[in-house]
Amino acid sequence: TIGVTNHAQKSLGDIVYVKVPEIGTVIKQSEHCGAVESVKAASDIYTPVSGEIVEVNENIVELPGLINKSPEADGLEEWAQTQIRKNRFEP
């Protein structure tokens, strides 16, 4: 799972734009896989693992402010998260 932590959203301030990868995208560890923009700054998101994107939270694309309300919530509806199926043969 790739997401935005509570610390990151506090540092960024009010989030106004989110870019997430498409389902089926294959990414490698440390590769750019998305971005967030706020009224203060913009930040790229890099993946900690290699794998294939199998699920994305489209709600945060439509309503990026959800990240500020509950960045680490248990439910997908309020967490900037992308699910990755890890390639077990790569780091």
PDB file of C-alpha atoms in Angstrom:
ATOM      1  CA  THR A   1       0.000   0.000   0.000  1.00  0.00           C
ATOM      2  CA  ILE A   2       1.223   3.456  -0.885  1.00  0.00           C
ATOM      3  CA  GLY A   3      -0.328   6.369   0.922  1.00  0.00           C
ATOM      4  CA  VAL A   4       0.094   9.822   2.377  1.00  0.00           C
ATOM      5  CA  THR A   5       0.926   9.877   6.079  1.00  0.00           C
ATOM      6  CA  ASN A   6      -0.609  12.205   8.601  1.00  0.00           C
ATOM      7  CA  HIS A   7       2.758  13.957   8.974  1.00  0.00           C
ATOM      8  CA  ALA A   8       3.020  14.520   5.213  1.00  0.00           C
ATOM      9  CA  GLN A   9      -0.483  15.965   4.854  1.00  0.00           C
ATOM     10  CA  LYS A  10       0.114  18.321   7.789  1.00  0.00           C
ATOM     11  CA  SER A  11       3.355  19.523   6.193  1.00  0.00           C
ATOM     12  CA  LEU A  12       1.706  20.035   2.810  1.00  0.00           C
ATOM     13  CA  GLY A  13      -1.382  21.839   4.093  1.00  0.00           C
ATOM     14  CA  ASP A  14      -4.688  21.821   2.196  1.00  0.00           C
ATOM     15  CA  ILE A  15      -4.342  19.278  -0.623  1.00  0.00           C
ATOM     16  CA  VAL A  16      -5.963  20.426  -3.868  1.00  0.00           C
ATOM     17  CA  TYR A  17      -4.775  17.874  -6.472  1.00  0.00           C
ATOM     18  CA  VAL A  18      -3.788  14.200  -6.479  1.00  0.00           C
ATOM     19  CA  LYS A  19      -2.337  12.130  -9.317  1.00  0.00           C
ATOM     20  CA  VAL A  20      -2.525   8.357  -8.950  1.00  0.00           C
ATOM     21  CA  PRO A  21      -1.212   5.613 -11.258  1.00  0.00           C
ATOM     22  CA  GLU A  22      -3.550   3.577 -13.437  1.00  0.00           C
ATOM     23  CA  ILE A  23      -4.529   0.056 -12.455  1.00  0.00           C
ATOM     24  CA  GLY A  24      -2.255  -2.420 -14.216  1.00  0.00           C
ATOM     25  CA  THR A  25       0.763  -0.104 -14.186  1.00  0.00           C
ATOM     26  CA  VAL A  26       3.971  -1.965 -13.340  1.00  0.00           C
ATOM     27  CA  ILE A  27       6.366   0.049 -11.195  1.00  0.00           C
ATOM     28  CA  LYS A  28       9.834  -0.551  -9.793  1.00  0.00           C
ATOM     29  CA  GLN A  29      11.089   0.276  -6.330  1.00  0.00           C
ATOM     30  CA  SER A  30      11.911   3.990  -5.867  1.00  0.00           C
ATOM     31  CA  GLU A  31      10.096   4.894  -9.099  1.00  0.00           C
ATOM     32  CA  HIS A  32       7.789   7.923  -9.342  1.00  0.00           C
ATOM     33  CA  CYS A  33       4.187   6.723  -9.090  1.00  0.00           C
ATOM     34  CA  GLY A  34       2.065   9.766  -8.313  1.00  0.00           C
ATOM     35  CA  ALA A  35       1.907  13.287  -6.918  1.00  0.00           C
ATOM     36  CA  VAL A  36       0.076  15.536  -4.500  1.00  0.00           C
ATOM     37  CA  GLU A  37      -0.280  19.295  -4.697  1.00  0.00           C
ATOM     38  CA  SER A  38      -1.371  21.642  -1.961  1.00  0.00           C
ATOM     39  CA  VAL A  39      -1.758  25.358  -1.480  1.00  0.00           C
ATOM     40  CA  LYS A  40       1.809  25.341  -0.063  1.00  0.00           C
ATOM     41  CA  ALA A  41       3.764  22.903  -2.229  1.00  0.00           C
ATOM     42  CA  ALA A  42       3.797  19.966  -4.612  1.00  0.00           C
ATOM     43  CA  SER A  43       5.348  16.597  -3.861  1.00  0.00           C
ATOM     44  CA  ASP A  44       6.040  13.502  -5.921  1.00  0.00           C
ATOM     45  CA  ILE A  45       5.248  10.071  -4.512  1.00  0.00           C
ATOM     46  CA  TYR A  46       7.772   7.255  -4.913  1.00  0.00           C
ATOM     47  CA  THR A  47       7.039   3.575  -4.400  1.00  0.00           C
ATOM     48  CA  PRO A  48       8.852   1.633  -1.677  1.00  0.00           C
ATOM     49  CA  VAL A  49       8.433  -1.694  -3.537  1.00  0.00           C
ATOM     50  CA  SER A  50       8.271  -3.088  -7.056  1.00  0.00           C
ATOM     51  CA  GLY A  51       4.948  -4.459  -8.267  1.00  0.00           C
ATOM     52  CA  GLU A  52       1.740  -3.917 -10.197  1.00  0.00           C
ATOM     53  CA  ILE A  53      -0.957  -1.399  -9.287  1.00  0.00           C
ATOM     54  CA  VAL A  54      -4.066  -3.453  -8.508  1.00  0.00           C
ATOM     55  CA  GLU A  55      -6.318  -0.854  -6.859  1.00  0.00           C
ATOM     56  CA  VAL A  56      -6.466   2.927  -6.506  1.00  0.00           C
ATOM     57  CA  ASN A  57      -8.622   5.210  -4.398  1.00  0.00           C
ATOM     58  CA  GLU A  58     -10.476   7.264  -7.012  1.00  0.00           C
ATOM     59  CA  ASN A  59     -12.291   9.221  -4.292  1.00  0.00           C
ATOM     60  CA  ILE A  60      -9.175  11.224  -3.504  1.00  0.00           C
ATOM     61  CA  VAL A  61      -8.794  12.198  -7.160  1.00  0.00           C
ATOM     62  CA  GLU A  62     -12.302  13.678  -7.133  1.00  0.00           C
ATOM     63  CA  LEU A  63     -12.042  15.095  -3.600  1.00  0.00           C
ATOM     64  CA  PRO A  64      -8.348  15.544  -2.691  1.00  0.00           C
ATOM     65  CA  GLY A  65      -9.267  17.294   0.573  1.00  0.00           C
ATOM     66  CA  LEU A  66     -10.261  13.889   1.989  1.00  0.00           C
ATOM     67  CA  ILE A  67      -6.552  13.287   2.580  1.00  0.00           C
ATOM     68  CA  ASN A  68      -6.446  16.168   5.058  1.00  0.00           C
ATOM     69  CA  LYS A  69      -9.508  14.888   6.905  1.00  0.00           C
ATOM     70  CA  SER A  70      -8.280  11.340   7.455  1.00  0.00           C
ATOM     71  CA  PRO A  71      -4.994  10.392   5.761  1.00  0.00           C
ATOM     72  CA  GLU A  72      -4.518   7.120   7.628  1.00  0.00           C
ATOM     73  CA  ALA A  73      -8.148   6.000   7.999  1.00  0.00           C
ATOM     74  CA  ASP A  74      -9.022   2.331   7.887  1.00  0.00           C
ATOM     75  CA  GLY A  75     -11.475   2.813   5.032  1.00  0.00           C
ATOM     76  CA  LEU A  76     -10.448   3.351   1.413  1.00  0.00           C
ATOM     77  CA  GLU A  77     -12.900   6.210   1.098  1.00  0.00           C
ATOM     78  CA  GLU A  78     -10.678   8.594   3.059  1.00  0.00           C
ATOM     79  CA  TRP A  79      -7.145   7.362   2.587  1.00  0.00           C
ATOM     80  CA  ALA A  80      -4.780   8.284  -0.204  1.00  0.00           C
ATOM     81  CA  GLN A  81      -3.859   4.756  -0.956  1.00  0.00           C
ATOM     82  CA  THR A  82      -2.830   2.625  -3.851  1.00  0.00           C
ATOM     83  CA  GLN A  83      -2.622  -1.158  -3.612  1.00  0.00           C
ATOM     84  CA  ILE A  84       0.405  -2.870  -5.151  1.00  0.00           C
ATOM     85  CA  ARG A  85       0.851  -6.565  -5.852  1.00  0.00           C
ATOM     86  CA  LYS A  86       4.529  -6.978  -5.042  1.00  0.00           C
ATOM     87  CA  ASN A  87       6.773  -8.784  -7.489  1.00  0.00           C
ATOM     88  CA  ARG A  88       8.402 -11.379  -5.246  1.00  0.00           C
ATOM     89  CA  PHE A  89      11.491 -11.565  -7.446  1.00  0.00           C
ATOM     90  CA  GLU A  90      12.425  -7.898  -7.075  1.00  0.00           C
ATOM     91  CA  PRO A  91      13.248  -5.800  -3.983  1.00  0.00           C
TER      92      PRO A  91
END
